[in-house]
Amino acid sequence: MEETIVGAQASPTAGQIPKQRGESLLETAVRYAEERHWEVFPGTWLEAVDGLQRCSCGDAACPAPGAHPTRPDWATQATGSVTVTRRMWQKHPTASILLPTGRTFDTLSVPETAGFLALARMERMELSLGPVTLAPDRRMQFFVLPGASVKVPELVRKLGWTPGSLDLVALGEGGYVAAPPTRFGSRGAVQWACRPTHANRWLPDAEELISPLAYACGRDR
C-alpha cells in the first residue's frame, strides 16, 4: 500500500488508491482514472546520468526533476479514459503521474507546516476532508470541488486577511499537481497525507476548509 503520513487519516475502507505495494506507475494511473474518475497525463521521468537521478527534460538544474509536463500543450494530453491512459504509460512506463486541476477538482496548496497544523485543527472540528498530498517540495495539496480558485481570494478577505499575505494558493484551471507515487528526483516521492477512499469520494467545498487553512497559514508566517 502506498505510504500515508503517520497521524493523518488512513481508513482501511475498501477502494483505497493505490492498494498494493510495488504497483507500477501505469497501474496506479489507471486506478486514478478508473476508480476516482480523475483525468491524468504523463509527465517527465527520471534517468540515471553519471550515477545521479536527472530529469528527462535534460535540465541539470530542473526545479521539479521527473515531475512536470513534457510539453506546453500538456492540457490536451489529460484523459479520463482507461484505454488511453494505458497506451500513454506503455510508451513511457516511468513517466510521472500528473493530474490537471480545474476539472474534477481544484486544490488548496499550503506549506507543509501549515498543512499539518490545519489537519489537526480540522480533525478537532470533525470536518470531512478530501484527499491530501504531501510533496517533496514541502507543500500539501488539499483536494476540493472545482471553482476554488475563483472563491478563495474573497473567502480569505472575509476572514480578515489580504490574499497576498498568506501562503495559500488555489490551483484551478490551467494548473496541475503531481500524484503519488511520483518522485521528485532524489528528494523523495509524493505521498498521501489523507488517501483517497470511498468515504471521501465527495469532495468538500473550499469554503468548508478555508478557515482552518487560513488560520494555519497565518500562524506559519
GROMACS .gro file of C-alpha atoms in nm:
model
  221
    1MET     CA    1   0.000   0.000   0.000
    2GLU     CA    2   0.128   0.344  -0.084
    3GLU     CA    3   0.262   0.544   0.207
    4THR     CA    4   0.031   0.762   0.412
    5ILE     CA    5   0.171   1.017   0.656
    6VAL     CA    6   0.162   0.888   1.013
    7GLY     CA    7  -0.109   1.060   1.213
    8ALA     CA    8  -0.315   1.151   0.909
    9GLN     CA    9  -0.634   0.975   0.807
   10ALA     CA   10  -0.565   0.619   0.694
   11SER     CA   11  -0.902   0.448   0.693
   12PRO     CA   12  -0.892   0.082   0.579
   13THR     CA   13  -1.201   0.139   0.364
   14ALA     CA   14  -1.203  -0.074   0.051
   15GLY     CA   15  -1.115   0.107  -0.267
   16GLN     CA   16  -0.809   0.292  -0.142
   17ILE     CA   17  -0.579   0.412  -0.418
   18PRO     CA   18  -0.334   0.254  -0.468
   19LYS     CA   19  -0.397  -0.080  -0.292
   20GLN     CA   20  -0.072  -0.272  -0.325
   21ARG     CA   21   0.300  -0.224  -0.283
   22GLY     CA   22   0.501  -0.243  -0.598
   23GLU     CA   23   0.217  -0.126  -0.819
   24SER     CA   24   0.355   0.024  -1.139
   25LEU     CA   25   0.302   0.385  -1.240
   26LEU     CA   26   0.085   0.258  -1.526
   27GLU     CA   27  -0.138   0.058  -1.290
   28THR     CA   28  -0.162   0.349  -1.048
   29ALA     CA   29  -0.252   0.597  -1.321
   30VAL     CA   30  -0.520   0.359  -1.448
   31ARG     CA   31  -0.665   0.327  -1.100
   32TYR     CA   32  -0.690   0.706  -1.063
   33ALA     CA   33  -0.881   0.724  -1.392
   34GLU     CA   34  -1.093   0.414  -1.336
   35GLU     CA   35  -1.175   0.432  -0.965
   36ARG     CA   36  -1.160   0.805  -0.896
   37HIS     CA   37  -1.258   0.936  -1.242
   38TRP     CA   38  -0.964   1.177  -1.232
   39GLU     CA   39  -0.804   1.287  -1.556
   40VAL     CA   40  -0.434   1.202  -1.575
   41PHE     CA   41  -0.142   1.276  -1.804
   42PRO     CA   42   0.221   1.157  -1.810
   43GLY     CA   43   0.496   1.398  -1.718
   44THR     CA   44   0.873   1.377  -1.726
   45TRP     CA   45   1.063   1.087  -1.572
   46LEU     CA   46   1.396   1.024  -1.403
   47GLU     CA   47   1.705   0.896  -1.582
   48ALA     CA   48   2.035   0.782  -1.433
   49VAL     CA   49   2.317   1.011  -1.551
   50ASP     CA   50   2.664   0.955  -1.404
   51GLY     CA   51   2.507   0.784  -1.106
   52LEU     CA   52   2.263   1.068  -1.041
   53GLN     CA   53   1.888   1.087  -1.098
   54ARG     CA   54   1.830   1.354  -1.363
   55CYS     CA   55   1.507   1.478  -1.519
   56SER     CA   56   1.429   1.355  -1.869
   57CYS     CA   57   1.392   1.721  -1.974
   58GLY     CA   58   1.773   1.743  -1.975
   59ASP     CA   59   1.798   2.045  -1.741
   60ALA     CA   60   2.054   1.964  -1.473
   61ALA     CA   61   1.902   2.239  -1.256
   62CYS     CA   62   1.539   2.130  -1.310
   63PRO     CA   63   1.335   2.251  -1.008
   64ALA     CA   64   1.097   1.954  -1.023
   65PRO     CA   65   1.302   1.668  -1.169
   66GLY     CA   66   1.080   1.392  -1.301
   67ALA     CA   67   0.759   1.568  -1.201
   68HIS     CA   68   0.650   1.826  -1.458
   69PRO     CA   69   0.483   1.827  -1.802
   70THR     CA   70   0.684   1.729  -2.108
   71ARG     CA   71   0.528   1.981  -2.346
   72PRO     CA   72   0.349   2.319  -2.335
   73ASP     CA   73   0.019   2.174  -2.459
   74TRP     CA   74   0.008   1.922  -2.175
   75ALA     CA   75  -0.357   2.007  -2.101
   76THR     CA   76  -0.460   1.840  -2.428
   77GLN     CA   77  -0.299   1.513  -2.312
   78ALA     CA   78  -0.509   1.478  -1.998
   79THR     CA   79  -0.757   1.193  -2.019
   80GLY     CA   80  -1.004   1.003  -1.805
   81SER     CA   81  -1.003   0.708  -2.046
   82VAL     CA   82  -0.852   0.389  -1.907
   83THR     CA   83  -0.759   0.273  -2.257
   84VAL     CA   84  -0.579   0.597  -2.343
   85THR     CA   85  -0.410   0.604  -2.002
   86ARG     CA   86  -0.271   0.254  -2.056
   87ARG     CA   87  -0.145   0.349  -2.401
   88MET     CA   88   0.033   0.663  -2.275
   89TRP     CA   89   0.216   0.490  -1.989
   90GLN     CA   90   0.306   0.193  -2.206
   91LYS     CA   91   0.506   0.440  -2.416
   92HIS     CA   92   0.680   0.583  -2.108
   93PRO     CA   93   0.645   0.335  -1.815
   94THR     CA   94   0.840   0.554  -1.571
   95ALA     CA   95   0.664   0.882  -1.652
   96SER     CA   96   0.534   1.079  -1.354
   97ILE     CA   97   0.160   1.090  -1.287
   98LEU     CA   98   0.022   1.443  -1.316
   99LEU     CA   99  -0.338   1.549  -1.250
  100PRO     CA  100  -0.488   1.864  -1.406
  101THR     CA  101  -0.673   2.092  -1.166
  102GLY     CA  102  -0.989   2.282  -1.254
  103ARG     CA  103  -1.167   1.978  -1.395
  104THR     CA  104  -1.280   1.719  -1.140
  105PHE     CA  105  -1.114   1.905  -0.853
  106ASP     CA  106  -0.916   2.213  -0.752
  107THR     CA  107  -0.653   2.208  -0.480
  108LEU     CA  108  -0.563   2.439  -0.194
  109SER     CA  109  -0.185   2.446  -0.169
  110VAL     CA  110  -0.014   2.537   0.160
  111PRO     CA  111   0.329   2.487   0.319
  112GLU     CA  112   0.381   2.154   0.493
  113THR     CA  113   0.399   2.304   0.842
  114ALA     CA  114   0.072   2.491   0.795
  115GLY     CA  115  -0.086   2.183   0.636
  116PHE     CA  116  -0.021   1.960   0.934
  117LEU     CA  117  -0.144   2.229   1.174
  118ALA     CA  118  -0.459   2.262   0.965
  119LEU     CA  119  -0.512   1.884   0.953
  120ALA     CA  120  -0.500   1.866   1.334
  121ARG     CA  121  -0.744   2.157   1.361
  122MET     CA  122  -0.978   2.001   1.102
  123GLU     CA  123  -0.980   1.674   1.294
  124ARG     CA  124  -1.086   1.857   1.611
  125MET     CA  125  -1.356   2.038   1.412
  126GLU     CA  126  -1.469   1.699   1.267
  127LEU     CA  127  -1.454   1.835   0.913
  128SER     CA  128  -1.491   1.599   0.620
  129LEU     CA  129  -1.177   1.603   0.408
  130GLY     CA  130  -1.099   1.503   0.055
  131PRO     CA  131  -0.761   1.356  -0.038
  132VAL     CA  132  -0.449   1.546   0.068
  133THR     CA  133  -0.099   1.504  -0.076
  134LEU     CA  134   0.242   1.594   0.062
  135ALA     CA  135   0.516   1.653  -0.195
  136PRO     CA  136   0.894   1.668  -0.151
  137ASP     CA  137   0.879   2.042  -0.222
  138ARG     CA  138   0.725   2.057   0.129
  139ARG     CA  139   0.381   2.165   0.015
  140MET     CA  140   0.047   2.000   0.083
  141GLN     CA  141  -0.243   1.992  -0.162
  142PHE     CA  142  -0.599   1.973  -0.023
  143PHE     CA  143  -0.840   1.845  -0.290
  144VAL     CA  144  -1.166   2.040  -0.307
  145LEU     CA  145  -1.452   2.095  -0.550
  146PRO     CA  146  -1.374   2.284  -0.873
  147GLY     CA  147  -1.422   2.660  -0.854
  148ALA     CA  148  -1.199   2.716  -0.550
  149SER     CA  149  -0.953   2.929  -0.743
  150VAL     CA  150  -1.228   3.183  -0.804
  151LYS     CA  151  -1.369   3.177  -0.450
  152VAL     CA  152  -1.058   3.176  -0.233
  153PRO     CA  153  -0.948   3.543  -0.257
  154GLU     CA  154  -1.285   3.668  -0.133
  155LEU     CA  155  -1.310   3.394   0.131
  156VAL     CA  156  -0.969   3.497   0.266
  157ARG     CA  157  -1.075   3.863   0.277
  158LYS     CA  158  -1.387   3.772   0.475
  159LEU     CA  159  -1.160   3.613   0.736
  160GLY     CA  160  -0.970   3.939   0.773
  161TRP     CA  161  -0.664   3.860   0.562
  162THR     CA  162  -0.545   4.002   0.232
  163PRO     CA  163  -0.494   3.719  -0.019
  164GLY     CA  164  -0.129   3.809  -0.075
  165SER     CA  165  -0.049   3.795   0.298
  166LEU     CA  166  -0.096   3.419   0.325
  167ASP     CA  167   0.094   3.141   0.150
  168LEU     CA  168  -0.233   2.977   0.048
  169VAL     CA  169  -0.270   2.916  -0.325
  170ALA     CA  170  -0.575   2.776  -0.502
  171LEU     CA  171  -0.492   2.576  -0.814
  172GLY     CA  172  -0.769   2.561  -1.071
  173GLU     CA  173  -0.798   2.562  -1.448
  174GLY     CA  174  -0.458   2.558  -1.614
  175GLY     CA  175  -0.280   2.406  -1.314
  176TYR     CA  176  -0.172   2.055  -1.220
  177VAL     CA  177  -0.045   1.854  -0.925
  178ALA     CA  178   0.183   1.551  -0.906
  179ALA     CA  179   0.015   1.238  -0.770
  180PRO     CA  180   0.165   0.960  -0.556
  181PRO     CA  181   0.397   0.779  -0.612
  182THR     CA  182   0.562   1.035  -0.844
  183ARG     CA  183   0.921   1.109  -0.739
  184PHE     CA  184   1.095   1.449  -0.731
  185GLY     CA  185   1.449   1.340  -0.819
  186SER     CA  186   1.643   1.233  -0.511
  187ARG     CA  187   1.417   1.433  -0.280
  188GLY     CA  188   1.162   1.153  -0.248
  189ALA     CA  189   0.810   1.073  -0.359
  190VAL     CA  190   0.473   1.243  -0.332
  191GLN     CA  191   0.274   1.077  -0.053
  192TRP     CA  192  -0.084   1.075   0.071
  193ALA     CA  193  -0.136   1.268   0.392
  194CYS     CA  194  -0.503   1.169   0.354
  195ARG     CA  195  -0.553   0.899   0.093
  196PRO     CA  196  -0.847   0.866  -0.147
  197THR     CA  197  -1.120   0.636  -0.014
  198HIS     CA  198  -1.486   0.570  -0.082
  199ALA     CA  199  -1.560   0.784   0.225
  200ASN     CA  200  -1.405   1.097   0.075
  201ARG     CA  201  -1.511   1.048  -0.286
  202TRP     CA  202  -1.738   1.354  -0.248
  203LEU     CA  203  -1.502   1.648  -0.213
  204PRO     CA  204  -1.555   1.937   0.027
  205ASP     CA  205  -1.610   2.292  -0.096
  206ALA     CA  206  -1.320   2.533  -0.043
  207GLU     CA  207  -1.542   2.733   0.192
  208GLU     CA  208  -1.553   2.438   0.435
  209LEU     CA  209  -1.173   2.423   0.472
  210ILE     CA  210  -1.065   2.782   0.426
  211SER     CA  211  -1.091   2.891   0.791
  212PRO     CA  212  -0.851   2.630   0.941
  213LEU     CA  213  -0.618   2.661   0.641
  214ALA     CA  214  -0.603   3.041   0.663
  215TYR     CA  215  -0.554   3.022   1.042
  216ALA     CA  216  -0.266   2.775   0.998
  217CYS     CA  217  -0.103   2.981   0.724
  218GLY     CA  218  -0.134   3.291   0.942
  219ARG     CA  219   0.041   3.110   1.227
  220ASP     CA  220   0.309   2.985   0.987
  221ARG     CA  221   0.409   3.328   0.855
   0.00000   0.00000   0.00000
